[in-house]
Coordinates of N, CA, C and O in Angstrom, one line a residue:
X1 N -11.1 -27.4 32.9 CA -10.6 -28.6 32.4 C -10.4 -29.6 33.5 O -9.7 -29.2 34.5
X2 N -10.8 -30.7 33.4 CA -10.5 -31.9 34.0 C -10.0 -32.7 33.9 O -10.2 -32.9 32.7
X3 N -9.0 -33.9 34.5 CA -8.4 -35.1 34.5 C -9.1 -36.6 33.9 O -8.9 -37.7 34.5
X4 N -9.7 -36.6 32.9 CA -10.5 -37.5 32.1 C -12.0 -37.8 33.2 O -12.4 -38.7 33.8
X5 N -12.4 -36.5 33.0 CA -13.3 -35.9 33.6 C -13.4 -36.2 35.4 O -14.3 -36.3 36.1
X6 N -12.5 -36.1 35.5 CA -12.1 -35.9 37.3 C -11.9 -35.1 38.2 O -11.1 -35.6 39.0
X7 N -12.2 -34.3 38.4 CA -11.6 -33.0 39.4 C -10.9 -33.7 40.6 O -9.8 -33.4 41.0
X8 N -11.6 -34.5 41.1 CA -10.4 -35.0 42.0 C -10.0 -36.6 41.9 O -10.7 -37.5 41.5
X9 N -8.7 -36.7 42.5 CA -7.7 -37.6 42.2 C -7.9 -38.3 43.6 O -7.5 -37.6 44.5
X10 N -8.3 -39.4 44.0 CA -7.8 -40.0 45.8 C -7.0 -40.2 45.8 O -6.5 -40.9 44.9
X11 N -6.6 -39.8 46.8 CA -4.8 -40.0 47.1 C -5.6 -41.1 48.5 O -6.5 -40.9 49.3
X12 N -4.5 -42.4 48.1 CA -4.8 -43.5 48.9 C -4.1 -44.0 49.8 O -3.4 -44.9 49.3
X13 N -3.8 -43.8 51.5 CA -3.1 -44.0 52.1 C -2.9 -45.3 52.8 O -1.8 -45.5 53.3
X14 N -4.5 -46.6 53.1 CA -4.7 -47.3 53.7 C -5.3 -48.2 53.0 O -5.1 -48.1 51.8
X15 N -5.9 -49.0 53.5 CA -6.8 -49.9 52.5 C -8.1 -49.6 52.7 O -8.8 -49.4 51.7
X16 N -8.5 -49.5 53.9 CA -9.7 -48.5 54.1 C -10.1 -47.6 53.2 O -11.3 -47.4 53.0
X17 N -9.0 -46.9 52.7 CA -9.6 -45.5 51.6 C -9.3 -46.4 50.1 O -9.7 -45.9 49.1
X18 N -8.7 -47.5 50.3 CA -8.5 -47.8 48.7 C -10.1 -48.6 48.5 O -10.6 -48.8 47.3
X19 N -10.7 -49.1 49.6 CA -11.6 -50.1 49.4 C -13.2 -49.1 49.3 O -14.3 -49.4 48.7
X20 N -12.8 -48.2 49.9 CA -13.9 -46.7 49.4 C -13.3 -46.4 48.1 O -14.1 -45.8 47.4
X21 N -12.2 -46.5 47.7 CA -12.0 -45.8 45.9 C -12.4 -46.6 45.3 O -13.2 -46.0 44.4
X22 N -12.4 -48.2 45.3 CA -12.9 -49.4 44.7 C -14.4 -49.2 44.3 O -14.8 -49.3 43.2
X23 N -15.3 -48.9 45.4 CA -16.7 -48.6 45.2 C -17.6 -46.9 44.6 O -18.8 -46.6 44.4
X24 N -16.3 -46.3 44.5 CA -16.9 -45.3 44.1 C -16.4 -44.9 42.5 O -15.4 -45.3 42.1
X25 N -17.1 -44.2 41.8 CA -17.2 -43.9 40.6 C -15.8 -43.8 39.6 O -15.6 -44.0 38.4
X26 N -14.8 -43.2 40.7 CA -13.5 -42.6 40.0 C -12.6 -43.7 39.2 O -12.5 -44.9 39.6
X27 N -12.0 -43.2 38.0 CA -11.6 -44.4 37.0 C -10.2 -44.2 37.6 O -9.5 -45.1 37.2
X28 N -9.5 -43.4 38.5 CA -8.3 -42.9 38.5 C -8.1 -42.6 40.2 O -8.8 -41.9 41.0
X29 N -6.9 -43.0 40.5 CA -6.4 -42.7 42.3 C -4.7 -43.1 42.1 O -4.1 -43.9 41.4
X30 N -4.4 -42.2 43.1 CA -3.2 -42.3 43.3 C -2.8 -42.9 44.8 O -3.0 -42.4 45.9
X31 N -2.0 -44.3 44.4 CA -1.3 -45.2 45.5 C -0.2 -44.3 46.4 O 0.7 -43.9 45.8
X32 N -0.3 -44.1 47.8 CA 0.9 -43.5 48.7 C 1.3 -44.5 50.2 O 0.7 -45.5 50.5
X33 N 1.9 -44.1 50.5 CA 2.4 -45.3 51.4 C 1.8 -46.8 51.4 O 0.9 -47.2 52.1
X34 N 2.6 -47.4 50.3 CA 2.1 -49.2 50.8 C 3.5 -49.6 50.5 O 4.2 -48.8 50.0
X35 N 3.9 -50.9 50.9 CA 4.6 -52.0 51.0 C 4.4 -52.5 49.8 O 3.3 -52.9 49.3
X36 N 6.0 -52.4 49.0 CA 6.0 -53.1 47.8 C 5.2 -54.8 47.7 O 4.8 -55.4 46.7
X37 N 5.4 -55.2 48.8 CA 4.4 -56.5 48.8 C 3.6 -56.6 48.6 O 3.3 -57.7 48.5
X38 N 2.4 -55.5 48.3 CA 1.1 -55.3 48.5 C 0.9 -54.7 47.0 O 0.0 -55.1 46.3
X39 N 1.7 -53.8 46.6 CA 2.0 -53.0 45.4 C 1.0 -53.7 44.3 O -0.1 -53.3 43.9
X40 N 1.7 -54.8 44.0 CA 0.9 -55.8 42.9 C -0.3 -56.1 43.3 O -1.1 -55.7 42.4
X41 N -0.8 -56.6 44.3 CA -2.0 -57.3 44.3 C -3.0 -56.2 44.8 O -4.2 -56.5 44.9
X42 N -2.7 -55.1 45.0 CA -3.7 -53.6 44.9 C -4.2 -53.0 43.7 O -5.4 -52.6 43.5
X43 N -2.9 -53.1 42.5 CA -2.9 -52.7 41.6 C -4.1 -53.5 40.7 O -4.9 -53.1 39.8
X44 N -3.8 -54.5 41.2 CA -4.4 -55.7 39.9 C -6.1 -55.6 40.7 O -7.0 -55.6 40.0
X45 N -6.2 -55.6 41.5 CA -7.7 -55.3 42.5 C -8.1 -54.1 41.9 O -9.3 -54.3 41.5
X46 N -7.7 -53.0 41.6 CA -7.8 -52.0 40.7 C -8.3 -52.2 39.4 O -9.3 -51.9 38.8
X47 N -7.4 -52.9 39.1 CA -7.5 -53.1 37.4 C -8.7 -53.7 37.1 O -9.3 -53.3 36.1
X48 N -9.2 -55.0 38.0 CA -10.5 -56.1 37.9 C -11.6 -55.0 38.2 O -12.8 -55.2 37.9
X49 N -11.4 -54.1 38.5 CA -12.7 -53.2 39.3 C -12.3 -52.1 38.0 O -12.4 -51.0 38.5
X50 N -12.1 -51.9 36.9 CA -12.0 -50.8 36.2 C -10.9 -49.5 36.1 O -10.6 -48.7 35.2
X51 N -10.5 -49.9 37.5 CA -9.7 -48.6 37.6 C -8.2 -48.4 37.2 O -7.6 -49.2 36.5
X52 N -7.7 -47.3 37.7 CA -6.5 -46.8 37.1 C -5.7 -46.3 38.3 O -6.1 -45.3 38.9
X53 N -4.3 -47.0 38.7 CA -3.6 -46.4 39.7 C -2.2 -45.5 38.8 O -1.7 -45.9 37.8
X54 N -1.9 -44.0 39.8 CA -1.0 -43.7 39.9 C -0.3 -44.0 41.2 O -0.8 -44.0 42.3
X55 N 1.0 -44.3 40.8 CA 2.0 -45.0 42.2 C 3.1 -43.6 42.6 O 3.9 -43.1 41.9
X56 N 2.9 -43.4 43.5 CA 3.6 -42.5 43.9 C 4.9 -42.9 44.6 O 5.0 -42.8 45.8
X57 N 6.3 -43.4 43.6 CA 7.5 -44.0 44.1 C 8.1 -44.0 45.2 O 8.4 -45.0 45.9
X58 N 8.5 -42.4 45.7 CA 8.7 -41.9 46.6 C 8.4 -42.7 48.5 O 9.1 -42.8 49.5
X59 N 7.0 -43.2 48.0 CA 6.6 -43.4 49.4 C 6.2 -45.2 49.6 O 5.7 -45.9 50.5
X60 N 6.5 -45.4 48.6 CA 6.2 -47.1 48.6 C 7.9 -47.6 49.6 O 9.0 -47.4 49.3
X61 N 7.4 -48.3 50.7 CA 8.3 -49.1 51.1 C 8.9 -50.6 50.7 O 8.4 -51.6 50.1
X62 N 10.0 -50.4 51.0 CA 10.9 -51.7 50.2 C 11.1 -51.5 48.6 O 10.7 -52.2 47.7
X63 N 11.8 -50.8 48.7 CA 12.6 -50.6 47.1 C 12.9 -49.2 47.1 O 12.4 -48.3 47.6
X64 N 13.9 -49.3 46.1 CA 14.5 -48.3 46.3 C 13.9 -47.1 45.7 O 13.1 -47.4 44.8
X65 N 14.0 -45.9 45.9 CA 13.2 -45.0 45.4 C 14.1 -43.7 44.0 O 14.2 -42.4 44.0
X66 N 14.7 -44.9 42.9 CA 15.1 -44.4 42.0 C 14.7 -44.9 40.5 O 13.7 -45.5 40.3
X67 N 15.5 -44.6 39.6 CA 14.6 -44.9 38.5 C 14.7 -46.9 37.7 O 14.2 -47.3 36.6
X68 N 15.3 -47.5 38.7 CA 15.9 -48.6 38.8 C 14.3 -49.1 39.8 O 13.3 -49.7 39.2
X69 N 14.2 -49.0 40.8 CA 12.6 -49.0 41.0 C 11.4 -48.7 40.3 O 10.3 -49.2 40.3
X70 N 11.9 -47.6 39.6 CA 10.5 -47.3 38.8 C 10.3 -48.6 37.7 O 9.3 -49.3 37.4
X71 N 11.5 -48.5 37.4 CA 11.3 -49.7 36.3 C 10.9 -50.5 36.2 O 10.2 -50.9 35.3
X72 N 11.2 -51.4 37.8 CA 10.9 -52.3 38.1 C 8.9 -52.1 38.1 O 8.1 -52.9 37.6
X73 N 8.6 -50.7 38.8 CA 7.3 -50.7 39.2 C 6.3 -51.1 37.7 O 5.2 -51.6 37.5
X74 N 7.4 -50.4 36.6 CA 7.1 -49.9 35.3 C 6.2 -51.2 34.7 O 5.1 -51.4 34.3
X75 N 7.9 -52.0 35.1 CA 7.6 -53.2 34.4 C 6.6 -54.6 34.6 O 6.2 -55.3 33.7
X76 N 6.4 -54.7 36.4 CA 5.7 -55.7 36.7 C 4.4 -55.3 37.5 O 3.5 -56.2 37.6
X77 N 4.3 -54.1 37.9 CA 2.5 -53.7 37.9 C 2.1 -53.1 37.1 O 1.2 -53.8 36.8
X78 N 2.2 -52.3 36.4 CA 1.9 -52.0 35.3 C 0.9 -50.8 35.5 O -0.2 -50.9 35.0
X79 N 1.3 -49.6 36.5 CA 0.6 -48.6 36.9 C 0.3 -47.8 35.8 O 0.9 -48.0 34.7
X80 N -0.9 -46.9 35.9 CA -1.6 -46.2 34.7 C -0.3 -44.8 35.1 O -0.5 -43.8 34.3
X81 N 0.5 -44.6 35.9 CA 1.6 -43.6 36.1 C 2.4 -43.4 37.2 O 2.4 -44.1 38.2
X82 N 3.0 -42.7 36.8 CA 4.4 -42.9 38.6 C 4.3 -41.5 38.7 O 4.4 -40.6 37.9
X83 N 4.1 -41.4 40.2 CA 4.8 -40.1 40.6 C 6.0 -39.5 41.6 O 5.6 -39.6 42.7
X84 N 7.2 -38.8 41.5 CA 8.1 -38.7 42.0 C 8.2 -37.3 42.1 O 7.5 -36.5 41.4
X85 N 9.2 -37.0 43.0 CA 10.4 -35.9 43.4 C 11.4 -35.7 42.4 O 12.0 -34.6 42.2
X86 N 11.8 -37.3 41.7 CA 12.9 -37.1 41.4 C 13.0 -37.4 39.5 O 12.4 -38.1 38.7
X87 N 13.8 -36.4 39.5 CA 13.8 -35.7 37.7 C 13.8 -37.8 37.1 O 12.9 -38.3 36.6
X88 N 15.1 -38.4 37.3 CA 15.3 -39.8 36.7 C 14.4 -40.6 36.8 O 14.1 -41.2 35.8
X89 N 13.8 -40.7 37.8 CA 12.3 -41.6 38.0 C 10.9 -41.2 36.7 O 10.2 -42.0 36.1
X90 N 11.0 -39.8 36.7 CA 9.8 -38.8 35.8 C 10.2 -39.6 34.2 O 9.4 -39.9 33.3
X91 N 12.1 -39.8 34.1 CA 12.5 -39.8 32.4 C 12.4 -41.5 32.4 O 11.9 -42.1 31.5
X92 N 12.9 -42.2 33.8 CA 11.9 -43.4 33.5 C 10.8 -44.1 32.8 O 10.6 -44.8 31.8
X93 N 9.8 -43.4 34.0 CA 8.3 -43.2 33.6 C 8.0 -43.3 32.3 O 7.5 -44.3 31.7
X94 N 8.5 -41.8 31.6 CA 8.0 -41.7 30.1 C 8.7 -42.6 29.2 O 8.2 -42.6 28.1
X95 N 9.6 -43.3 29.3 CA 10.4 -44.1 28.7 C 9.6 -45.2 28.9 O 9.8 -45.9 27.9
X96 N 8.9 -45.7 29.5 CA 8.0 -47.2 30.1 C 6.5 -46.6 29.7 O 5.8 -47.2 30.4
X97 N 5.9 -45.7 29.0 CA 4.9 -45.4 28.3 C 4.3 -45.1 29.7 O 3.4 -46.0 29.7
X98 N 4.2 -44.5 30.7 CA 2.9 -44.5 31.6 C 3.5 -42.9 32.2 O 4.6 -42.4 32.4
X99 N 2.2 -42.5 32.4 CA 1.8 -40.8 32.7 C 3.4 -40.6 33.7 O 4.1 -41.5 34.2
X100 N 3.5 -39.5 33.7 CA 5.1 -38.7 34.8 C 4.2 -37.7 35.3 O 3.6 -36.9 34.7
X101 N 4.4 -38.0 36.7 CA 3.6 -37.0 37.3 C 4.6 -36.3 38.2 O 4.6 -36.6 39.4
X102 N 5.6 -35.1 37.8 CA 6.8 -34.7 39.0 C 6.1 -33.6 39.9 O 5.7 -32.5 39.5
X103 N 6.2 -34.1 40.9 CA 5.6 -33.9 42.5 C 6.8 -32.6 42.7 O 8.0 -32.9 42.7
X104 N 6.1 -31.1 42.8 CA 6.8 -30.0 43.2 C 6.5 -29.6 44.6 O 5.3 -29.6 45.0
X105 N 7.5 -29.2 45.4 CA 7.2 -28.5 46.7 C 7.4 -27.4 46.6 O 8.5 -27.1 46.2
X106 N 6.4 -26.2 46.7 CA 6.8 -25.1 46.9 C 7.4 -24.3 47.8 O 7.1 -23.1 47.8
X107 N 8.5 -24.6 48.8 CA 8.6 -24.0 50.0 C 8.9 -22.5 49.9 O 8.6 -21.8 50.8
X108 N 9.8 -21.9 48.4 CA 10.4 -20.8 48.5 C 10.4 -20.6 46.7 O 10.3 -21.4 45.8
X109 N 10.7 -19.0 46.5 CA 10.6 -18.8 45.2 C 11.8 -19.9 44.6 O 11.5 -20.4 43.5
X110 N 13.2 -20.3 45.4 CA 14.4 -20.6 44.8 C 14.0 -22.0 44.3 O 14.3 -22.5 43.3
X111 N 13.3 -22.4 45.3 CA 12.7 -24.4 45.4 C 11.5 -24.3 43.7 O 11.1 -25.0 42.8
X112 N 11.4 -23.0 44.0 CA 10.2 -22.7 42.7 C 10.6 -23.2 41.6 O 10.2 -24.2 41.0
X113 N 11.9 -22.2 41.2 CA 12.5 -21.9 39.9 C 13.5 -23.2 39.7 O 13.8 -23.6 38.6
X114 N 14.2 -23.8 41.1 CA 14.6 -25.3 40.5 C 13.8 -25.7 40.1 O 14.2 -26.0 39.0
X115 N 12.8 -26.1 40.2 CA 11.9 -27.2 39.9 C 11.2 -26.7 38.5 O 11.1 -27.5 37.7
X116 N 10.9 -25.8 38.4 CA 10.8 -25.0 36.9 C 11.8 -25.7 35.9 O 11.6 -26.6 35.1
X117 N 12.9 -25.1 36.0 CA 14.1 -25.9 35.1 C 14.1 -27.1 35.0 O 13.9 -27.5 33.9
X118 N 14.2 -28.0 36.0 CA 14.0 -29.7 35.8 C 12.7 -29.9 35.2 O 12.7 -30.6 34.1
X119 N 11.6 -29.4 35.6 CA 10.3 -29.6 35.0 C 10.8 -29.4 33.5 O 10.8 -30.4 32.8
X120 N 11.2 -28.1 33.2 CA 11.6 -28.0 31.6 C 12.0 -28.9 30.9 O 11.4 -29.2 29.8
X121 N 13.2 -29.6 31.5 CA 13.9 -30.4 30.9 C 13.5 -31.6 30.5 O 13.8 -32.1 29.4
X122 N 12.6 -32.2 31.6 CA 12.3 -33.6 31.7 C 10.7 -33.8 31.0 O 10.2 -34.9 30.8
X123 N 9.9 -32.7 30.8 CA 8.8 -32.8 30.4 C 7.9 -33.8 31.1 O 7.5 -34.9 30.7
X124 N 7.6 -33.3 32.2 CA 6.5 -34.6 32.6 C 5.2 -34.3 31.8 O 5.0 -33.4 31.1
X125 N 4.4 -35.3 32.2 CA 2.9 -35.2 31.9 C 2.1 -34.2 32.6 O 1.1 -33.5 32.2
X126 N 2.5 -34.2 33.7 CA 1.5 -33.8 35.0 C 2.8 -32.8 35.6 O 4.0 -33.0 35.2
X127 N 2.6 -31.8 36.7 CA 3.2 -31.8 37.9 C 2.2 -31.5 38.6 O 1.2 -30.9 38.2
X128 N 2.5 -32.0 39.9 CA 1.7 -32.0 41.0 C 2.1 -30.8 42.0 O 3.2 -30.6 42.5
X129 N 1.3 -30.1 42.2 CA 1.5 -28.8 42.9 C 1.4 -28.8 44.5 O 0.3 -29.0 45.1
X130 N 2.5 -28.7 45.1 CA 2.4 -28.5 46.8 C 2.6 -27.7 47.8 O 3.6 -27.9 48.4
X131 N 2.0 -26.8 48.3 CA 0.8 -27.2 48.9 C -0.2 -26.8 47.4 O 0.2 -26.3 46.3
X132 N -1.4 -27.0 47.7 CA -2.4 -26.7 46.3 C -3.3 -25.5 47.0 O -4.5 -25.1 46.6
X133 N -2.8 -25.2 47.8 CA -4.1 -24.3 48.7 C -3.8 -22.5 47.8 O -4.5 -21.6 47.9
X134 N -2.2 -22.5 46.8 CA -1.8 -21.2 46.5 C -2.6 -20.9 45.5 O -1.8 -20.9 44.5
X135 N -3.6 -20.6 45.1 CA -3.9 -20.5 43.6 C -2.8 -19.4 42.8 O -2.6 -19.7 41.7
X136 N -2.3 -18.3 43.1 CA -1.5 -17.6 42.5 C -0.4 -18.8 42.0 O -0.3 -18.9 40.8
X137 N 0.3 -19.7 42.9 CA 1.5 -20.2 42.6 C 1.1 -21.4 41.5 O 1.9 -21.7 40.6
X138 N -0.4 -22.0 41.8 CA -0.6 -23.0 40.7 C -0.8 -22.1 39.4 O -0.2 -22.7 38.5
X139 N -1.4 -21.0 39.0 CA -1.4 -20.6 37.8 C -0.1 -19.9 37.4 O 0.0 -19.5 36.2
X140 N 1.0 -19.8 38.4 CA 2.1 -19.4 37.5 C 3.1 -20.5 37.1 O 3.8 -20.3 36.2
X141 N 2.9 -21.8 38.1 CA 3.6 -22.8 37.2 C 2.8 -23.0 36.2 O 3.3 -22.6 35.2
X142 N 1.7 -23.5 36.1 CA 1.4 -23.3 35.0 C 1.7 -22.6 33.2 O 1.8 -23.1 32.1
X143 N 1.7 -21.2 33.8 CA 1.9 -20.6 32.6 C 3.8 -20.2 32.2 O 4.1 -19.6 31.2
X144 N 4.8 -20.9 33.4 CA 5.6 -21.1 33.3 C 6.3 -22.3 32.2 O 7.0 -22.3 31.3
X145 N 5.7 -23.1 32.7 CA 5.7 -24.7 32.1 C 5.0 -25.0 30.7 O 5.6 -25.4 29.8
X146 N 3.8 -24.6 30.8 CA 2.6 -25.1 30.1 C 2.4 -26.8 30.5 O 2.6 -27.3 29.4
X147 N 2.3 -27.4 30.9 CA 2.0 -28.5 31.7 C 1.0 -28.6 32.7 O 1.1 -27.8 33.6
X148 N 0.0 -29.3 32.7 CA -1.3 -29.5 33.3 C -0.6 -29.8 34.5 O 0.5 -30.4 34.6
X149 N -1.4 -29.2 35.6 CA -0.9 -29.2 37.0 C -2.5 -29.9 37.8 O -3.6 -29.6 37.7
X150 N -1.9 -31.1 38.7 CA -2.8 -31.2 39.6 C -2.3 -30.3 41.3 O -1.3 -29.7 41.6
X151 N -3.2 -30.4 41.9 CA -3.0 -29.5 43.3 C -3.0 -30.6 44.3 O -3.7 -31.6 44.2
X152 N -2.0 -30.3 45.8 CA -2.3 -31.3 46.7 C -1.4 -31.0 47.5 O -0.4 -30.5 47.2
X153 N -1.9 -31.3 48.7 CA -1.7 -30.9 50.1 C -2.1 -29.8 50.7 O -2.1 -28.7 50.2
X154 N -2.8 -30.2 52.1 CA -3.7 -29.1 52.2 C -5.1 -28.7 51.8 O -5.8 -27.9 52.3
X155 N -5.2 -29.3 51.1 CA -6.9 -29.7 50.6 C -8.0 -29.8 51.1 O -8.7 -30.7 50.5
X156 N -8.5 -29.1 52.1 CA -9.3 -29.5 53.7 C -10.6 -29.2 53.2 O -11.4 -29.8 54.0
X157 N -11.2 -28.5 52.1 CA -12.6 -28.0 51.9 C -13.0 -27.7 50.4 O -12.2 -27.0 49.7
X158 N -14.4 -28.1 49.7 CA -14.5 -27.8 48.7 C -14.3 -26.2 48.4 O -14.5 -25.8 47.2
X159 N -13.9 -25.4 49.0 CA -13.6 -24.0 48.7 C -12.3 -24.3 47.8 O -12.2 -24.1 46.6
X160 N -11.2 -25.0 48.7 CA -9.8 -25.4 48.4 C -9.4 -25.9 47.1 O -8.4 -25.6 46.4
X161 N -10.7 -26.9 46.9 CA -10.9 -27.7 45.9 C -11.4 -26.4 44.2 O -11.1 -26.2 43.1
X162 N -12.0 -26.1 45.1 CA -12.6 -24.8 43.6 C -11.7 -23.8 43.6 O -11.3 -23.5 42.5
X163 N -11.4 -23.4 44.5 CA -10.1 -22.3 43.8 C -8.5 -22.8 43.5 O -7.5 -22.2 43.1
X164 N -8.6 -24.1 43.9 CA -7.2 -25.0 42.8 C -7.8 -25.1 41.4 O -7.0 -24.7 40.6
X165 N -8.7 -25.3 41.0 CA -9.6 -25.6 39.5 C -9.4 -24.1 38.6 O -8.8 -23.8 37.5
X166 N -10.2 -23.5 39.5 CA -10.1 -22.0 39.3 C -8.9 -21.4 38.9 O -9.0 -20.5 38.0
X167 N -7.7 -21.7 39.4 CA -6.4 -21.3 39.2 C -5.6 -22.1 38.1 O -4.4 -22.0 38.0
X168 N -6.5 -23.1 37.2 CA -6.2 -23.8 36.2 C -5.4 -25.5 36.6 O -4.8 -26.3 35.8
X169 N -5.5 -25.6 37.9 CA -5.3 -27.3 38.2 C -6.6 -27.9 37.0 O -7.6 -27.3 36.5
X170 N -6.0 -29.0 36.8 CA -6.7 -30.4 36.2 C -7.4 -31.1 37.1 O -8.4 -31.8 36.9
X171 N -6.9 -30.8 38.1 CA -7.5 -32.0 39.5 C -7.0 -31.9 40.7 O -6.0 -31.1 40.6
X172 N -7.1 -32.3 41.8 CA -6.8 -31.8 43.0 C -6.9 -33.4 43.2 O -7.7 -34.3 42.9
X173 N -5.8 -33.3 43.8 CA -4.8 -34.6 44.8 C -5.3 -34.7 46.3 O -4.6 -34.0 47.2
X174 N -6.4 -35.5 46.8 CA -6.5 -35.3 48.5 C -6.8 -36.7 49.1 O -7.3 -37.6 48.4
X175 N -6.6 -36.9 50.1 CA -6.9 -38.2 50.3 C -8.0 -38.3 51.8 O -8.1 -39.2 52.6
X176 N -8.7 -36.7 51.8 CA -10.2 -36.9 52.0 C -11.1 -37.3 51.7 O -11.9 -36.6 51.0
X177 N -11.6 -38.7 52.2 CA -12.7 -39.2 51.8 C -14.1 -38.5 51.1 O -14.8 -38.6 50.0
X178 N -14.3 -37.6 52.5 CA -15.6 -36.9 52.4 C -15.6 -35.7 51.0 O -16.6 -35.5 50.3
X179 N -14.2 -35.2 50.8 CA -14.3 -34.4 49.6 C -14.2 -35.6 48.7 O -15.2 -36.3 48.9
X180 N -13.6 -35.9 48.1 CA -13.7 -37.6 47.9 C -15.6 -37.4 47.1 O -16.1 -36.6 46.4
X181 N -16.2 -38.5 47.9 CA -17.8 -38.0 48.1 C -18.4 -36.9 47.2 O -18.9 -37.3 46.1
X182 N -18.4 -35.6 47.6 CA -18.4 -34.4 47.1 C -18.3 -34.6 45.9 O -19.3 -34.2 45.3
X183 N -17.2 -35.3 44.9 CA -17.2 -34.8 43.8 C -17.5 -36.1 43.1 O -17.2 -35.9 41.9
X184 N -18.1 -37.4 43.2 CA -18.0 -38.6 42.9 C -18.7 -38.3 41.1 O -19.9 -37.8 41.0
X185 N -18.2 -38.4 40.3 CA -18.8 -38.1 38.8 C -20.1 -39.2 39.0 O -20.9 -39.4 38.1

């Protein structure tokens, strides 16, 4: 299964990689470090070109990074989804009709099973699986949750790429160009 037929998601760090996302096939990328100044007029460059941003709250500078930002993001770019760390931002999200993508770190079983619970509670759309390189740990949130999981961080090779998929990810999160390439629908 795929992400509206996407196996992979660009994760977009520069303008350099947004202006390779622009020309290449994918209807869907996810925004990470930019300047809320820029926020809008990326978004909407997206939108004229067909495509679809997820904003990843967390790392956008200049604003705050709660669900009082999201709102804001909710309200005046008008992202195809938000993705966060944080449970309030995700109940945001779904409250402002656009995808919740809650970004989990796996460092330890304990960081697991919090994030399990909150995931429960708040129902996102998506969680984003970190690092994505575990395939055991992506198929057990999975069948923990029932929630479509994308994979990311760590993503260095189409091997990485196929056995995140394999382990029942939707899509893999990388902001490798070259894998990027690789999978252009």
């Amino acid at each position: 299964m795929s992400f509206h037929d996407q196996q992979i998601l660009p994760a977009i760090r520069n303008m350099k990689q947004f202006d390779i996302f622009l020309d290449s096939p994918f209807l869907y990328g996810v925004l990470l470090d930019i300047h809320l100044g820029r926020l809008g007029g990326v978004i909407s460059a997206a939108r004229a070109r067909g495509k679809n941003m997820f904003v990843h709250v967390d790392l956008i500078q200049g604003i705050k990074h709660d669900e009082y930002g999201a709102e804001f993001i909710c309200q005046e770019m008008k992202p195809a989804g938000i993705l966060s760390t944080r449970s309030s931002v995700i109940a945001k999200a779904k409250q402002k009709k656009v995808y919740a993508i809650q970004r989990m770190f796996l460092i330890d079983t304990s960081a697991m099973d919090k994030s399990i619970e909150l995931v429960k509670k708040h129902r996102p759309d998506f969680i984003e699986v970190l690092p994505g390189v575990v395939p055991e740990l992506i198929r057990e949130v999975k069948e923990k949750t029932g929630i479509p999981i994308f994979a990311g961080g760590f993503i260095r090779s189409e091997n990485d790429v196929k056995n995140a998929l394999a382990a029942g990810a939707s899509a893999v999160t990388t902001s490798d160009t070259e894998l990027w390439k690789k999978y252009w629908i």
